[in-house]
Amino acid sequence: MPSAPRDNIFPFIRHEQVAKDAYAFFFNTSEKDFSFIPGQYIRIQLTLPEPDPKGNGRFFSLTTSPLQKDMIRIVTRVRGSVFKNTLLNLAPETPVTVFGPVGRFVLDEQSTKPLVFLAGGIGITPYLSMIQYAAEKNLSLPMTLIASFSTVEDCIYYNTLSQVAREHKNIKIVFSISQPEASRPKDDQPLGLSSRDRRPLAGTTPWKGEVGRISAELIKKYVPEYYGSMFYIAGPPPMVEGMLGIVSEMGVPPESIKKEQFTGY
């Protein structure tokens, strides 16, 4: 059972870069009983020098598995806002107010239908928890993640997720790049889950995976039995609405679609 939503004080541990403009932030939960369902999120509150109109709090998906009890992790783009810069400059052991867990965009591990996760950019974050949890529990439930990023450098956790798919045949991972011509992968590109996984996504060679935004054709290619699947859609509102339209036009019934819009990122 997930913990009841409440304010918690968790010490900040560290951050690390996981893609271009994307960072993972870790918080120590070893002293608290903090339980959640894969896909839920939290609100982090910081003391800001000059709060913007959005205030001093932001919502973030939990990206670790609930089975990991000593810490939680969030992942976000850092592009110059006061809140994000303050987060990026937190000192280790800084106490941080975390409210949660909340949210109903969660993994249904009892599902009788295969699961299809559609993600645009940072919308991949709730699926990280779902997939890691499924792998740790050795769930046999079929899962397919189809994630779209603008460039190779924007990809989050490609190496780690690909390794999970190699080890668990029921989990399929598909990344598609919408602007491969703008990608400039470098040998020191910090992609991956941790410092142990900082290998370049494609080295200095061109991207050889799927190209373009998520489309009906791409979904059908990797999920031929799509009509009988449960679809999860997460990302910025325009992307979510676009993919909702695609899936609906494919004939997937509304009761087989869950969506989560990321606003104010």
mmCIF file of C-alpha atoms in Angstrom, residues 57-236:
data_model
loop_
_atom_site.group_PDB
_atom_site.id
_atom_site.type_symbol
_atom_site.label_atom_id
_atom_site.label_comp_id
_atom_site.label_asym_id
_atom_site.label_seq_id
_atom_site.Cartn_x
_atom_site.Cartn_y
_atom_site.Cartn_z
ATOM 1 C CA GLY A 57 7.213 24.008 -5.415
ATOM 2 C CA ARG A 58 7.184 21.708 -8.444
ATOM 3 C CA PHE A 59 5.796 18.239 -9.174
ATOM 4 C CA PHE A 60 8.063 15.392 -10.279
ATOM 5 C CA SER A 61 7.498 11.732 -11.118
ATOM 6 C CA LEU A 62 9.212 9.217 -8.882
ATOM 7 C CA THR A 63 11.621 7.310 -11.117
ATOM 8 C CA THR A 64 12.944 4.671 -8.737
ATOM 9 C CA SER A 65 11.274 1.349 -7.995
ATOM 10 C CA PRO A 66 9.160 1.261 -4.816
ATOM 11 C CA LEU A 67 11.232 -1.775 -3.839
ATOM 12 C CA GLN A 68 14.226 0.509 -3.308
ATOM 13 C CA LYS A 69 13.615 1.739 0.222
ATOM 14 C CA ASP A 70 16.698 3.811 1.003
ATOM 15 C CA MET A 71 16.262 6.574 -1.574
ATOM 16 C CA ILE A 72 14.029 8.130 -4.202
ATOM 17 C CA ARG A 73 15.050 9.794 -7.450
ATOM 18 C CA ILE A 74 13.513 12.347 -9.762
ATOM 19 C CA VAL A 75 14.652 13.340 -13.246
ATOM 20 C CA THR A 76 14.063 16.719 -14.840
ATOM 21 C CA ARG A 77 15.299 19.104 -17.481
ATOM 22 C CA VAL A 78 17.293 22.044 -16.097
ATOM 23 C CA ARG A 79 17.001 25.052 -18.371
ATOM 24 C CA GLY A 80 17.574 28.181 -16.354
ATOM 25 C CA SER A 81 14.587 28.649 -14.042
ATOM 26 C CA VAL A 82 15.223 29.842 -10.487
ATOM 27 C CA PHE A 83 13.705 26.656 -9.084
ATOM 28 C CA LYS A 84 15.773 24.316 -11.261
ATOM 29 C CA ASN A 85 19.006 26.223 -10.649
ATOM 30 C CA THR A 86 18.376 26.116 -6.895
ATOM 31 C CA LEU A 87 17.748 22.381 -7.141
ATOM 32 C CA LEU A 88 20.930 21.926 -9.158
ATOM 33 C CA ASN A 89 22.980 23.745 -6.519
ATOM 34 C CA LEU A 90 21.675 21.962 -3.424
ATOM 35 C CA ALA A 91 24.422 20.899 -1.051
ATOM 36 C CA PRO A 92 24.508 17.273 0.148
ATOM 37 C CA GLU A 93 22.474 16.673 3.312
ATOM 38 C CA THR A 94 20.259 19.715 2.679
ATOM 39 C CA PRO A 95 16.790 18.886 4.110
ATOM 40 C CA VAL A 96 14.114 19.127 1.433
ATOM 41 C CA THR A 97 10.345 19.151 1.924
ATOM 42 C CA VAL A 98 8.684 16.464 -0.183
ATOM 43 C CA PHE A 99 4.899 16.074 -0.323
ATOM 44 C CA GLY A 100 3.416 12.836 -1.554
ATOM 45 C CA PRO A 101 3.002 10.335 -2.950
ATOM 46 C CA VAL A 102 0.094 11.328 -5.192
ATOM 47 C CA GLY A 103 -1.302 10.426 -8.591
ATOM 48 C CA ARG A 104 -3.390 7.721 -10.261
ATOM 49 C CA PHE A 105 -1.338 7.284 -13.441
ATOM 50 C CA VAL A 106 0.089 4.074 -12.023
ATOM 51 C CA LEU A 107 1.174 0.614 -13.043
ATOM 52 C CA ASP A 108 -1.548 -2.014 -12.921
ATOM 53 C CA GLU A 109 0.511 -5.137 -12.335
ATOM 54 C CA GLN A 110 -2.679 -7.231 -12.308
ATOM 55 C CA SER A 111 -3.620 -6.138 -15.822
ATOM 56 C CA THR A 112 -4.861 -8.853 -18.153
ATOM 57 C CA LYS A 113 -3.856 -6.719 -21.137
ATOM 58 C CA PRO A 114 -0.355 -6.012 -22.484
ATOM 59 C CA LEU A 115 0.803 -2.517 -21.557
ATOM 60 C CA VAL A 116 1.991 0.073 -24.068
ATOM 61 C CA PHE A 117 3.830 3.109 -22.704
ATOM 62 C CA LEU A 118 4.022 6.142 -25.017
ATOM 63 C CA ALA A 119 6.345 8.965 -23.987
ATOM 64 C CA GLY A 120 7.430 12.286 -25.400
ATOM 65 C CA GLY A 121 10.706 13.614 -23.972
ATOM 66 C CA ILE A 122 10.574 14.045 -20.200
ATOM 67 C CA GLY A 123 7.285 12.121 -20.232
ATOM 68 C CA ILE A 124 9.413 8.984 -19.981
ATOM 69 C CA THR A 125 9.925 9.531 -16.236
ATOM 70 C CA PRO A 126 6.897 7.683 -14.748
ATOM 71 C CA TYR A 127 7.701 4.650 -16.882
ATOM 72 C CA LEU A 128 11.200 4.389 -15.407
ATOM 73 C CA SER A 129 9.688 3.405 -12.075
ATOM 74 C CA MET A 130 7.165 1.062 -13.691
ATOM 75 C CA ILE A 131 9.735 -0.772 -15.801
ATOM 76 C CA GLN A 132 12.338 -1.034 -13.042
ATOM 77 C CA TYR A 133 9.716 -2.377 -10.638
ATOM 78 C CA ALA A 134 8.457 -4.905 -13.201
ATOM 79 C CA ALA A 135 12.013 -6.084 -13.824
ATOM 80 C CA GLU A 136 12.824 -6.431 -10.122
ATOM 81 C CA LYS A 137 9.645 -8.431 -9.476
ATOM 82 C CA ASN A 138 10.103 -10.487 -12.662
ATOM 83 C CA LEU A 139 6.571 -9.710 -13.775
ATOM 84 C CA SER A 140 5.577 -11.613 -16.899
ATOM 85 C CA LEU A 141 3.200 -8.875 -18.049
ATOM 86 C CA PRO A 142 4.119 -7.751 -21.607
ATOM 87 C CA MET A 143 5.280 -4.124 -21.704
ATOM 88 C CA THR A 144 6.361 -1.972 -24.622
ATOM 89 C CA LEU A 145 7.871 1.486 -24.150
ATOM 90 C CA ILE A 146 7.921 3.742 -27.214
ATOM 91 C CA ALA A 147 9.714 7.013 -26.431
ATOM 92 C CA SER A 148 10.382 9.929 -28.755
ATOM 93 C CA PHE A 149 13.182 12.465 -28.315
ATOM 94 C CA SER A 150 14.337 15.316 -30.529
ATOM 95 C CA THR A 151 18.017 14.337 -30.706
ATOM 96 C CA VAL A 152 20.251 11.510 -29.559
ATOM 97 C CA GLU A 153 21.688 13.740 -26.831
ATOM 98 C CA ASP A 154 18.200 14.255 -25.378
ATOM 99 C CA CYS A 155 17.620 10.532 -24.783
ATOM 100 C CA ILE A 156 17.180 9.546 -21.139
ATOM 101 C CA TYR A 157 18.281 6.104 -19.858
ATOM 102 C CA TYR A 158 18.652 4.477 -23.271
ATOM 103 C CA ASN A 159 21.476 2.190 -22.142
ATOM 104 C CA THR A 160 19.863 1.136 -18.890
ATOM 105 C CA LEU A 161 16.434 0.481 -20.396
ATOM 106 C CA SER A 162 17.968 -1.437 -23.280
ATOM 107 C CA GLN A 163 19.786 -3.649 -20.770
ATOM 108 C CA VAL A 164 16.511 -4.308 -18.927
ATOM 109 C CA ALA A 165 14.902 -5.358 -22.212
ATOM 110 C CA ARG A 166 17.775 -7.733 -22.949
ATOM 111 C CA GLU A 167 17.320 -9.388 -19.566
ATOM 112 C CA HIS A 168 13.491 -9.514 -19.614
ATOM 113 C CA LYS A 169 11.951 -10.744 -22.835
ATOM 114 C CA ASN A 170 8.481 -9.447 -21.929
ATOM 115 C CA ILE A 171 9.802 -5.854 -21.894
ATOM 116 C CA LYS A 172 10.342 -4.096 -25.214
ATOM 117 C CA ILE A 173 12.118 -0.713 -25.480
ATOM 118 C CA VAL A 174 11.841 1.498 -28.582
ATOM 119 C CA PHE A 175 13.454 4.937 -28.910
ATOM 120 C CA SER A 176 12.717 7.180 -31.888
ATOM 121 C CA ILE A 177 14.633 10.348 -32.786
ATOM 122 C CA SER A 178 12.689 13.123 -34.531
ATOM 123 C CA GLN A 179 15.751 15.202 -35.494
ATOM 124 C CA PRO A 180 18.599 12.749 -36.137
ATOM 125 C CA GLU A 181 20.337 15.248 -38.390
ATOM 126 C CA ALA A 182 20.737 17.602 -35.412
ATOM 127 C CA SER A 183 22.312 14.920 -33.207
ATOM 128 C CA ARG A 184 25.991 15.215 -32.421
ATOM 129 C CA PRO A 185 26.819 12.330 -30.074
ATOM 130 C CA LYS A 186 30.207 12.587 -28.358
ATOM 131 C CA ASP A 187 32.345 9.983 -26.614
ATOM 132 C CA ASP A 188 31.891 11.680 -23.234
ATOM 133 C CA GLN A 189 28.141 12.091 -23.587
ATOM 134 C CA PRO A 190 26.717 11.401 -20.086
ATOM 135 C CA LEU A 191 23.804 9.144 -20.921
ATOM 136 C CA GLY A 192 22.594 6.411 -18.636
ATOM 137 C CA LEU A 193 21.291 5.673 -15.188
ATOM 138 C CA SER A 194 24.484 6.319 -13.217
ATOM 139 C CA SER A 195 28.200 6.978 -13.442
ATOM 140 C CA ARG A 196 28.636 3.272 -14.240
ATOM 141 C CA ASP A 197 26.546 3.704 -17.373
ATOM 142 C CA ARG A 198 27.966 6.751 -19.120
ATOM 143 C CA ARG A 199 28.757 5.082 -22.413
ATOM 144 C CA PRO A 200 27.783 7.101 -25.487
ATOM 145 C CA LEU A 201 24.412 6.234 -26.944
ATOM 146 C CA ALA A 202 25.684 5.979 -30.503
ATOM 147 C CA GLY A 203 29.336 6.998 -30.217
ATOM 148 C CA THR A 204 30.330 9.018 -33.241
ATOM 149 C CA THR A 205 28.185 6.984 -35.635
ATOM 150 C CA PRO A 206 24.812 8.113 -37.001
ATOM 151 C CA TRP A 207 21.640 7.082 -35.213
ATOM 152 C CA LYS A 208 20.502 3.705 -36.537
ATOM 153 C CA GLY A 209 17.228 3.349 -34.677
ATOM 154 C CA GLU A 210 13.723 4.572 -35.426
ATOM 155 C CA VAL A 211 13.313 8.076 -36.817
ATOM 156 C CA GLY A 212 10.398 10.498 -36.446
ATOM 157 C CA ARG A 213 7.671 11.186 -33.946
ATOM 158 C CA ILE A 214 5.454 8.450 -32.564
ATOM 159 C CA SER A 215 2.940 7.452 -35.234
ATOM 160 C CA ALA A 216 0.284 4.811 -35.797
ATOM 161 C CA GLU A 217 2.711 2.993 -38.098
ATOM 162 C CA LEU A 218 5.412 2.911 -35.425
ATOM 163 C CA ILE A 219 3.001 1.625 -32.799
ATOM 164 C CA LYS A 220 1.660 -1.093 -35.103
ATOM 165 C CA LYS A 221 5.216 -2.149 -35.981
ATOM 166 C CA TYR A 222 6.085 -2.972 -32.379
ATOM 167 C CA VAL A 223 2.612 -3.718 -31.003
ATOM 168 C CA PRO A 224 0.778 -5.665 -33.718
ATOM 169 C CA GLU A 225 -1.910 -6.695 -31.200
ATOM 170 C CA TYR A 226 -2.414 -3.072 -30.169
ATOM 171 C CA TYR A 227 -6.216 -3.216 -30.049
ATOM 172 C CA GLY A 228 -6.157 -5.520 -27.046
ATOM 173 C CA SER A 229 -3.556 -3.486 -25.143
ATOM 174 C CA MET A 230 -3.768 -0.888 -22.378
ATOM 175 C CA PHE A 231 -2.150 2.393 -23.457
ATOM 176 C CA TYR A 232 -0.406 4.869 -21.160
ATOM 177 C CA ILE A 233 0.428 8.309 -22.596
ATOM 178 C CA ALA A 234 2.659 10.848 -20.830
ATOM 179 C CA GLY A 235 4.395 14.072 -21.823
ATOM 180 C CA PRO A 236 3.755 17.767 -22.524
#
